Short mmCIF file of C-alpha atoms in Angstrom, two decimals:
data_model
loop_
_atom_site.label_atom_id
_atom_site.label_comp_id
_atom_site.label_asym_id
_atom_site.label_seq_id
_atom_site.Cartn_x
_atom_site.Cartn_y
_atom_site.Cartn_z
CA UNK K 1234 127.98 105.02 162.48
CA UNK K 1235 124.39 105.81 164.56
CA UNK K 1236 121.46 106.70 162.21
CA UNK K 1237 121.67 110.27 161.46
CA UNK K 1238 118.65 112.32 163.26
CA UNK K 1239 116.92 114.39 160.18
CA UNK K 1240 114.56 117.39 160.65
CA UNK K 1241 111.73 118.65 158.37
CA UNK K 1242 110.71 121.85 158.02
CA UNK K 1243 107.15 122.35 156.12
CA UNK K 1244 104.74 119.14 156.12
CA UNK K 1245 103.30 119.98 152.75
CA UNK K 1246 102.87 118.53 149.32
CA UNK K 1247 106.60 117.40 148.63
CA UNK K 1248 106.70 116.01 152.47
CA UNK K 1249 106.34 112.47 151.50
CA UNK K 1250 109.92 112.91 149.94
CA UNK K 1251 111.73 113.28 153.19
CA UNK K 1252 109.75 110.23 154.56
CA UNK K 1253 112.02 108.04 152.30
CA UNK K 1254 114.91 109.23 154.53
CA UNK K 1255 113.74 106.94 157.17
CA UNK K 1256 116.46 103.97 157.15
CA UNK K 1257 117.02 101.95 159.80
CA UNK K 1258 120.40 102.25 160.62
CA UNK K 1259 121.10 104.77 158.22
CA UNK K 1260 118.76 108.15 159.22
CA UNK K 1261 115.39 109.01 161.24
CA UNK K 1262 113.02 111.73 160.87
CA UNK K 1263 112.93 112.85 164.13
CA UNK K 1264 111.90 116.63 164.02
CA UNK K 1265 109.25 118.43 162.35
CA UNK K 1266 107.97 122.15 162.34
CA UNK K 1267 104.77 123.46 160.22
CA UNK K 1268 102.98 126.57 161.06
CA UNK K 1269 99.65 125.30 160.30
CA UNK K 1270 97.44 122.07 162.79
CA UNK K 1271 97.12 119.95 159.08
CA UNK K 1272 101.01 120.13 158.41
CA UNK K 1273 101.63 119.12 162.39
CA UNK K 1274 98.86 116.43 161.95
CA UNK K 1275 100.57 115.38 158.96
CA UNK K 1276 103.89 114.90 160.48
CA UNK K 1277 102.91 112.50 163.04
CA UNK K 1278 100.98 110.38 160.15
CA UNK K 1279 104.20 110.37 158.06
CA UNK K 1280 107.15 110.19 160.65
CA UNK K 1281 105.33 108.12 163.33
CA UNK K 1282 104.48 109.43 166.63
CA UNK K 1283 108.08 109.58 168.05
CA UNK K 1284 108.52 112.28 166.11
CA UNK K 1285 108.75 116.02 167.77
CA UNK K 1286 106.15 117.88 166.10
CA UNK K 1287 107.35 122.09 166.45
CA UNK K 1288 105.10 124.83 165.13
CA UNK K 1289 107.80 127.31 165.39
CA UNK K 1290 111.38 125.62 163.22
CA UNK K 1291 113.45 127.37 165.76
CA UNK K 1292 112.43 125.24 168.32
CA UNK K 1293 114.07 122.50 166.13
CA UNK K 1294 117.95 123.49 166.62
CA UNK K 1295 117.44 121.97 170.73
CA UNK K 1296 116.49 118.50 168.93
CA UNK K 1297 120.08 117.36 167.78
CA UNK K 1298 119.72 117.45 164.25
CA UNK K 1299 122.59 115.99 162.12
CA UNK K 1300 120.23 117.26 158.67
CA UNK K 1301 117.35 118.88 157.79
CA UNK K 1302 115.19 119.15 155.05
CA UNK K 1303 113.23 122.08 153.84
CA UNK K 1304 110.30 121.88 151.88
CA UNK K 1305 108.25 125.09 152.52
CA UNK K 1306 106.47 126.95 149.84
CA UNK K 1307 109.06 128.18 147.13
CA UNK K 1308 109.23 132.15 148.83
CA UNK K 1309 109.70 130.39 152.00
CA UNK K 1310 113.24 128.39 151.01
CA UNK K 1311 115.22 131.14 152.60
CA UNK K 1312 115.34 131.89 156.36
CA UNK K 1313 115.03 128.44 157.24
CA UNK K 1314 118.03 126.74 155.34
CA UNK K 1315 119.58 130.02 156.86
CA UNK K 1316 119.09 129.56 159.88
CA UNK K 1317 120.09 125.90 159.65
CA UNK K 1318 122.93 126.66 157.76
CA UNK K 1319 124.64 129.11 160.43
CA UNK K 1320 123.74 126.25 163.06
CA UNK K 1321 125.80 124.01 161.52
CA UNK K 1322 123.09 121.59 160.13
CA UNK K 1323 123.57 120.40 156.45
CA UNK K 1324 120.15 121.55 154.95
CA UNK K 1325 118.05 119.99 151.61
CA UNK K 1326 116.35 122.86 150.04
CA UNK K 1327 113.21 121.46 147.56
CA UNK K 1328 113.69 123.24 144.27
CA UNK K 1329 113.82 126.11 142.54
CA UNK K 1330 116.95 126.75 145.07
CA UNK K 1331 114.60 130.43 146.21
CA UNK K 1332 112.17 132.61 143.52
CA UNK K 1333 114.86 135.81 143.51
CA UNK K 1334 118.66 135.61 141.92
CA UNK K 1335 119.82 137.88 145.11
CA UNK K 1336 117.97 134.89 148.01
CA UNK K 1337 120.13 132.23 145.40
CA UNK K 1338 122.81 133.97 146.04
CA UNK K 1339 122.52 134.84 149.31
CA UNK K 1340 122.01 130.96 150.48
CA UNK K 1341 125.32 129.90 148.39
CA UNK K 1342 126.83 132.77 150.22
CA UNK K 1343 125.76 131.34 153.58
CA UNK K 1344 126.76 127.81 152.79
CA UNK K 1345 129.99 129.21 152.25
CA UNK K 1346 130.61 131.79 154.99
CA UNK K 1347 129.31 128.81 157.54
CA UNK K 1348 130.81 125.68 155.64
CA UNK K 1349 127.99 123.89 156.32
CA UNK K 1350 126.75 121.49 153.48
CA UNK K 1351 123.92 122.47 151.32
CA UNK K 1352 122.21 120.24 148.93
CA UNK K 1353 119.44 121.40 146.37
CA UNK K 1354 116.58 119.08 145.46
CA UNK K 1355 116.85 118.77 141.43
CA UNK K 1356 115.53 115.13 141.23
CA UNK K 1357 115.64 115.36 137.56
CA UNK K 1358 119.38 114.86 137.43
CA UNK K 1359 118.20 111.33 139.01
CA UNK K 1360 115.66 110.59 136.26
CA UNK K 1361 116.88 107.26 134.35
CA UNK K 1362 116.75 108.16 131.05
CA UNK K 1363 117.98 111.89 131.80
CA UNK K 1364 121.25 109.67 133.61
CA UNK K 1365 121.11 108.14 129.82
CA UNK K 1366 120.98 111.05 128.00
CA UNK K 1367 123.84 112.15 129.39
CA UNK K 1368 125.74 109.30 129.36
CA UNK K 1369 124.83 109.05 125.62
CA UNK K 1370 126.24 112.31 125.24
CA UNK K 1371 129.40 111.98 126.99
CA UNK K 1372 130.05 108.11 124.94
CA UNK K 1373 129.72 110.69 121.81
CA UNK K 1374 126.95 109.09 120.03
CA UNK K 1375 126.06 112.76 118.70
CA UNK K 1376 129.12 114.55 118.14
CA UNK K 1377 130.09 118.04 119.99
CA UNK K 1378 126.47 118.80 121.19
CA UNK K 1379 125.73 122.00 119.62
CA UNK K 1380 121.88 122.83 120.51
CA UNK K 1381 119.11 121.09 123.32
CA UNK K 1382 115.35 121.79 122.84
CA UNK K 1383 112.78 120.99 125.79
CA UNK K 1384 109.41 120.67 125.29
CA UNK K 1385 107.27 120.50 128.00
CA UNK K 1386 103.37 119.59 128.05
CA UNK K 1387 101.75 120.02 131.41
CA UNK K 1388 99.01 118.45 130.90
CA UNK K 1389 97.74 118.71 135.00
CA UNK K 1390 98.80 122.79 134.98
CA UNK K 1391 95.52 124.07 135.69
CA UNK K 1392 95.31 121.70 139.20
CA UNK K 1393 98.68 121.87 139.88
CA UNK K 1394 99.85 125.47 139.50
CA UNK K 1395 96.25 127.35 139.43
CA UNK K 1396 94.89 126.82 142.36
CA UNK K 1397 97.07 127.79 144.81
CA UNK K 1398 100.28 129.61 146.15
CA UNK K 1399 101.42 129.06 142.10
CA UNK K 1400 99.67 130.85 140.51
CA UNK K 1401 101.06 134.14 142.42
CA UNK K 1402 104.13 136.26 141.00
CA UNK K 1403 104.65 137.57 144.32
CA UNK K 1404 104.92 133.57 145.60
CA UNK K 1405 106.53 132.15 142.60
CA UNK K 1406 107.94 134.80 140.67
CA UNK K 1407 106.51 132.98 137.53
CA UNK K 1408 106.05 129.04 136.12
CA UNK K 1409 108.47 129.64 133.76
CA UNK K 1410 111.29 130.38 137.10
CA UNK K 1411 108.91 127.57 139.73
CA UNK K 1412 108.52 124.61 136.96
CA UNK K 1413 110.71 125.48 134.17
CA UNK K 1414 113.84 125.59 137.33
CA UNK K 1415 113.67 121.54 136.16
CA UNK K 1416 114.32 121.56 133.12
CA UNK K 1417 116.49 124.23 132.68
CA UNK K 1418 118.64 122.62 135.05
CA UNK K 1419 118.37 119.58 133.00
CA UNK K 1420 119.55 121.89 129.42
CA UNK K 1421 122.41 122.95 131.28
CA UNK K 1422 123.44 119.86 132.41
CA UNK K 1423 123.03 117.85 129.14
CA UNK K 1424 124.79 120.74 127.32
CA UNK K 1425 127.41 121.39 129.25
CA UNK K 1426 126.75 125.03 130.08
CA UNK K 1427 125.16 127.74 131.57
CA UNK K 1428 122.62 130.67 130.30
CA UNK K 1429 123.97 133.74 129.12
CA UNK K 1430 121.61 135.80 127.18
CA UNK K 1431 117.88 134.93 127.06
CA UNK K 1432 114.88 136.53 124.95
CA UNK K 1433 111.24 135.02 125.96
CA UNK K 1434 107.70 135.59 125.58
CA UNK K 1435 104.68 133.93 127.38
CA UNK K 1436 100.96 134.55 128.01
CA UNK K 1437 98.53 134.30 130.59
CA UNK K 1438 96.14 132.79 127.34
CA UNK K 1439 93.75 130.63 129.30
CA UNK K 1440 93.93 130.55 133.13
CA UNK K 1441 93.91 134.07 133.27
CA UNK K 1442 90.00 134.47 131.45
CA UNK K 1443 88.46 132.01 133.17
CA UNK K 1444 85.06 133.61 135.29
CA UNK K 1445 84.68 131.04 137.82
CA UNK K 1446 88.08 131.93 139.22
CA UNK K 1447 86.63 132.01 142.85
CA UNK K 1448 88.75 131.62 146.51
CA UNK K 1449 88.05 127.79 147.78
CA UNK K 1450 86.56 128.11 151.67
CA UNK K 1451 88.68 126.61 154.11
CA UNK K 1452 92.20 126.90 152.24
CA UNK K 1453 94.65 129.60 154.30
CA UNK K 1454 98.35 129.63 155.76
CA UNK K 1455 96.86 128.71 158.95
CA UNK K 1456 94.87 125.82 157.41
CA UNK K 1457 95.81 124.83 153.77
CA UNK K 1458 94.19 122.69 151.16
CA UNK K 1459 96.21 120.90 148.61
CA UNK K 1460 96.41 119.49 145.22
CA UNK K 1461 94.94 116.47 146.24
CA UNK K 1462 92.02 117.61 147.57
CA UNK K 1463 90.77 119.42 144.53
CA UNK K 1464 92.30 117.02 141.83
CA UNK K 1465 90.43 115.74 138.95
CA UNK K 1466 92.17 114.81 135.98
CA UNK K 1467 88.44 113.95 134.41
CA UNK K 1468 87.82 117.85 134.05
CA UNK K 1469 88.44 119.11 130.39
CA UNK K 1470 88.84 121.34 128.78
CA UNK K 1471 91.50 123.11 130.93
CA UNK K 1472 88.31 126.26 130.58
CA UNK K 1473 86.23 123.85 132.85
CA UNK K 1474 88.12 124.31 135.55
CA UNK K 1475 86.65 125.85 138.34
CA UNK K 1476 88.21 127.01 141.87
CA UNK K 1477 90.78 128.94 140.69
CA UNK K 1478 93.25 131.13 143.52
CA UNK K 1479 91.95 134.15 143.58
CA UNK K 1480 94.96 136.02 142.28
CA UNK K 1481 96.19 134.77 138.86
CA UNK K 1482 99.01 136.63 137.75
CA UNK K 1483 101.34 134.08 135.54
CA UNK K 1484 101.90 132.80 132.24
CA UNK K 1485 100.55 129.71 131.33
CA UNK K 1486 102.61 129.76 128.20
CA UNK K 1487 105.93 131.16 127.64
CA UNK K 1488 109.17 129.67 125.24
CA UNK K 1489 112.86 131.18 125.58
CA UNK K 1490 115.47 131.38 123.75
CA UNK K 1491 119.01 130.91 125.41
CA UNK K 1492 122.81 130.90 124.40
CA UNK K 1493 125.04 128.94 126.92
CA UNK K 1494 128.10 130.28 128.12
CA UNK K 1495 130.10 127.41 125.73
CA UNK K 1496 128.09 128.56 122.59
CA UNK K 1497 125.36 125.87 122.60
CA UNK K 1498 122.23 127.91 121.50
CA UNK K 1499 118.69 126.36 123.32
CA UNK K 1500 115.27 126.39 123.72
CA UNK K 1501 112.06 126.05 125.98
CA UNK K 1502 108.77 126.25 125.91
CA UNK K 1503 106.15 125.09 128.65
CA UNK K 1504 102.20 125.04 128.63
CA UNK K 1505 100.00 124.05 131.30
CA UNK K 1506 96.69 123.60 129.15
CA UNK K 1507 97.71 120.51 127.21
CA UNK K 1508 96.06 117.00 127.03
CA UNK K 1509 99.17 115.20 127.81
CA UNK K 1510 101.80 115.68 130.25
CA UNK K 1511 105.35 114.45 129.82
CA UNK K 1512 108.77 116.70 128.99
CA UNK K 1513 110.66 115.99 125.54
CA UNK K 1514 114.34 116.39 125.06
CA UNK K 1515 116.19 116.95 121.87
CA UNK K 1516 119.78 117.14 121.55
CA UNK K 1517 121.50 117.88 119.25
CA UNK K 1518 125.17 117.71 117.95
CA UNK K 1519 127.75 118.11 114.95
CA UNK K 1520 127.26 113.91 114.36
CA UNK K 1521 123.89 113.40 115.24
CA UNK K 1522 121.08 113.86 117.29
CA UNK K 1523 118.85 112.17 120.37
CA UNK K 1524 116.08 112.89 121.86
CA UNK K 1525 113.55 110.61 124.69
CA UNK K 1526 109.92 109.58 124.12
CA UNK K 1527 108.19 109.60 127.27
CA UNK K 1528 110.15 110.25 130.62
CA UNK K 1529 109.75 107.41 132.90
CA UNK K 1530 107.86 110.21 135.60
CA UNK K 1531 104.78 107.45 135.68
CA UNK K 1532 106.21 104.41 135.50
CA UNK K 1533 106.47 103.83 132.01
CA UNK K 1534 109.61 102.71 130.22
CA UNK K 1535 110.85 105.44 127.86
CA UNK K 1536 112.57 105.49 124.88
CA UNK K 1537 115.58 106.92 123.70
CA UNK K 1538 116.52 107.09 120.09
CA UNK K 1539 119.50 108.41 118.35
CA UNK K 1540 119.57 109.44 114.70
CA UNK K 1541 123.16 109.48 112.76
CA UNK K 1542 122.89 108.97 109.30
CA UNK K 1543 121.52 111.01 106.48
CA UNK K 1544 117.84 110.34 105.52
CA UNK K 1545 115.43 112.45 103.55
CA UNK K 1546 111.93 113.01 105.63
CA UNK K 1547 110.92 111.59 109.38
CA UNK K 1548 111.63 107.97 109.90
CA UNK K 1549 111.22 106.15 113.22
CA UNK K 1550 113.39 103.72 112.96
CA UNK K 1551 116.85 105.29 114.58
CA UNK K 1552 120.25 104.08 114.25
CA UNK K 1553 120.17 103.66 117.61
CA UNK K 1554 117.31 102.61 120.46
CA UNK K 1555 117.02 102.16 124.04
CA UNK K 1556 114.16 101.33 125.90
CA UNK K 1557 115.39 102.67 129.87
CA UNK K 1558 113.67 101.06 132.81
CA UNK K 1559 112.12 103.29 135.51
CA UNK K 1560 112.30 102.83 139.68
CA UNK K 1561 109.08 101.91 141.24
CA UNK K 1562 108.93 105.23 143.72
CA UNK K 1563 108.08 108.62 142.75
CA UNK K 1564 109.79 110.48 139.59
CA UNK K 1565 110.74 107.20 138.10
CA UNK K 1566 113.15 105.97 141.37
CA UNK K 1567 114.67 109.90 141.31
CA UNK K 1568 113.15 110.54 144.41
CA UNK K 1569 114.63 107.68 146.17
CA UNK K 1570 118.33 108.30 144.90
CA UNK K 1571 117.89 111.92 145.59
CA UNK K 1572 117.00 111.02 149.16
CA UNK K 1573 120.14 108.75 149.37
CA UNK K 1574 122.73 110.95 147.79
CA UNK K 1575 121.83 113.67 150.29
CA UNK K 1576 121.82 111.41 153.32
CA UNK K 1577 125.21 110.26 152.21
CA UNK K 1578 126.43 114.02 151.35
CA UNK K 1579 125.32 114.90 155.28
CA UNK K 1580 127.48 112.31 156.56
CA UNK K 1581 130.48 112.16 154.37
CA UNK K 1582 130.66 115.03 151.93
CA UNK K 1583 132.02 114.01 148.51
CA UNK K 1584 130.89 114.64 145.02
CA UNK K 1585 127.03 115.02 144.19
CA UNK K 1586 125.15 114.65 140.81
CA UNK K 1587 123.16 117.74 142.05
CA UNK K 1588 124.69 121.45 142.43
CA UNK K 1589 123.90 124.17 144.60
CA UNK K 1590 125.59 126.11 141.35
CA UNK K 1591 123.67 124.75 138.76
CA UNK K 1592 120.23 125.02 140.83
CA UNK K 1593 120.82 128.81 141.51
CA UNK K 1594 122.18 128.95 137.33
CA UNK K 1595 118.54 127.63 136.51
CA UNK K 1596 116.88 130.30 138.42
CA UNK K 1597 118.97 132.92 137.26
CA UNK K 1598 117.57 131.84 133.64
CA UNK K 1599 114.25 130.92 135.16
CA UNK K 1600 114.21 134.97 136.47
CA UNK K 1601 116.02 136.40 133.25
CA UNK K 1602 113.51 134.82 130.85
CA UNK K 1603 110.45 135.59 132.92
CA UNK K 1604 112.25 139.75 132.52
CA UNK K 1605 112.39 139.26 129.09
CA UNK K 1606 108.84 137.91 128.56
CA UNK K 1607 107.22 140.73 130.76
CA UNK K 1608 109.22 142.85 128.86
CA UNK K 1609 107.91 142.12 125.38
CA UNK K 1610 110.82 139.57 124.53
CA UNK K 1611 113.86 142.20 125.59
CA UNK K 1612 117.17 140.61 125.32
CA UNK K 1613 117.82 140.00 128.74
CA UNK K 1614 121.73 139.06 129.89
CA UNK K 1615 122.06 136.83 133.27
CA UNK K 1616 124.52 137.46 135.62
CA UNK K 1617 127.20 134.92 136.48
CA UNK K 1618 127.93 133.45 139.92
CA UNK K 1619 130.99 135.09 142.15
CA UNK K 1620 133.89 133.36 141.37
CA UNK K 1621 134.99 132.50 144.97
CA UNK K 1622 131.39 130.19 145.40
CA UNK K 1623 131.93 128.42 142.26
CA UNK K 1624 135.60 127.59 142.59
CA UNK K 1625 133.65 126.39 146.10
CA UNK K 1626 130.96 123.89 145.08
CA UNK K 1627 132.86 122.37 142.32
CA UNK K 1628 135.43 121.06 145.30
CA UNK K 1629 132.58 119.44 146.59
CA UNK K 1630 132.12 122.65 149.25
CA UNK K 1631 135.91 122.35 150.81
CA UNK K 1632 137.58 125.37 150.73
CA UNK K 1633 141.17 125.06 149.88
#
């Protein structure tokens, strides 16, 4: 089979990913589009000059694409994998899946209507000792699995999510929908199920006080600066920070409560204004309970430990302990078997550890909490998918 000719659309932050889906023999980058002279700069720098550098990704459909990814700004996920979808080209959409229920929605309906293959980026479901977890779970080292906690400490969140398109409801609908999309993914795919009801409540408690929030010169749509260029993980506290985007309009803290569609009851909670940064998962079931220590995101080698019998007070020796090893490439090797698994879904089809379901399930919690939270903890119900689209993606997007 001839390498498979990939597009790009948005030469951003996350663009690096869809260099790793240049394999001889297996798939070449050869078209790009970004509205702005950095991202077309950037392209060239990435792909190598061969590639077909577009500022308009219309102009990409004449280059003989067999996939494409897109990896625009969050509130940008939707007319593009559109348009590629109705063209026939199996598209990679960068998570969260789109910052509304009704554009989740909307693309699933287009996947289907076209029966072209779309493939949602939730590198998580990669993650080595998330892959253990799960296995874990399903060899029944806890029992039924009757409740998952995530914590997660985002230690960087000021930098990463402050300082630009982020920090912007109208751009993100909120960190809890853009960052928590992750790990709520992640709870519904260690337990089993999807959200049902949520009740939340967050805070804009630090980011939002700051008074040398001030617009960086020379950052624009035309002409944008990114986390890179402002990065300094030596700035502390998280009040130091300086540079903020001029409009800062979400939480910076915010927990939910959740009960899954198969009874499990969870929980999340996510700040971006503490020391360390790393996500902690607890499961737990009717026999026992697990939970990681670190998560293999920086190339350490996290633990896993698993808890069975009876003891009075915290001990740290488990009944059970595995140390999982890590990928060398970004995320812990996710990034690289995300990369594959799509390559191979645009050429054959098939079964994928990722769902175009479960991706638009995590936003429709993502967007339910973030209600409930702006709505002084309201119970808050989220709407299932249609029926006809999930009967759809769980045959692997054949319709029968």
């Amino acid at each position: 089979m001839s390498e498979l000719r990939v597009g790009v659309v948005g030469i951003g932050q996350r663009a690096p990913l869809a260099a790793g889906a240049n394999r001889p023999g297996v798939a070449r980058v050869v078209s790009c589009a970004d509205p702005s002279p950095r991202g077309r700069a950037d392209a060239v720098d990435l792909f190598g000059a061969g590639v077909t550098v577009h500022t308009d990704y219309h102009d990409m459909v004449d280059d003989g694409l067999d996939a494409v990814f897109v990896l625009t700004p969050d509130d940008r996920h939707v007319e593009p994998s559109l348009f590629f979808l109705t063209a026939g080209v199996p598209v990679f959409v960068e998570k969260p899946l789109a910052i509304t229920l009704d554009d989740c929605d909307r693309l699933l309906r287009g996947a289907f209507d076209s029966g072209t293959r779309l493939y949602v980026g939730h590198n998580l479901r990669h993650l080595p000792v998330l892959r253990r977890m799960r296995e874990m779970i399903d060899e029944g080292l806890v029992g039924q699995v009757r409740s998952v906690w995530c914590r997660h400490f985002v230690g960087h969140g000021g930098d990463f999510y402050f300082k630009d398109w982020h920090a912007e409801r109208a751009r993100t609908t909120g960190l809890l929908l853009q960052k928590g999309a992750h790990d709520l993914d992640v709870i519904h795919w260690l337990a089993g199920g999807y959200s049902r009801e949520v009740v939340a409540m967050g805070d804009l408690a630090v980011y939002g006080t700051n008074p040398r929030r001030a617009e960086r010169t020379g950052s624009s749509d035309e002409d944008p600066a990114r986390m890179p260029d402002w990065f300094d993980p030596g700035i502390w506290p998280p009040s130091a920070l300086t540079g903020l985007n001029p409009v800062v309009d979400v939480e910076d803290i915010s927990m939910m409560l959740t009960r899954l569609d198969n009874g499990v009851l969870a929980s999340y909670q996510q700040c971006h204004f503490t020391p360390d940064y790393w996500r902690n998962y607890t499961v737990i079931g009717d026999e026992g309970r697990l939970e990681n220590f670190g998560d293999g995101l920086d190339d350490d080698n996290p633990t896993v430990k698993v808890w069975n019998s009876r003891r009075h007070g915290y001990r740290s020796d488990a009944d059970h302990t595995e140390t999982v090893t890590g990928g060398n490439s970004t995320h812990g090797g996710a990034d690289d078997q995300l990369v594959a698994e799509f390559l191979r879904f645009a050429a054959e089809g098939g079964p994928t550890r990722t769902s175009p379901v479960a991706a638009r399930e995590a936003v429709a919690a993502g967007t339910a909490a973030t209600a409930s939270l702006r709505a002084s903890g309201a119970h808050t119900p989220v709407p299932p998918p249609a029926p006809d689209l999930v009967r759809y993606f769980a045959a692997h997007q054949g319709k029968q």
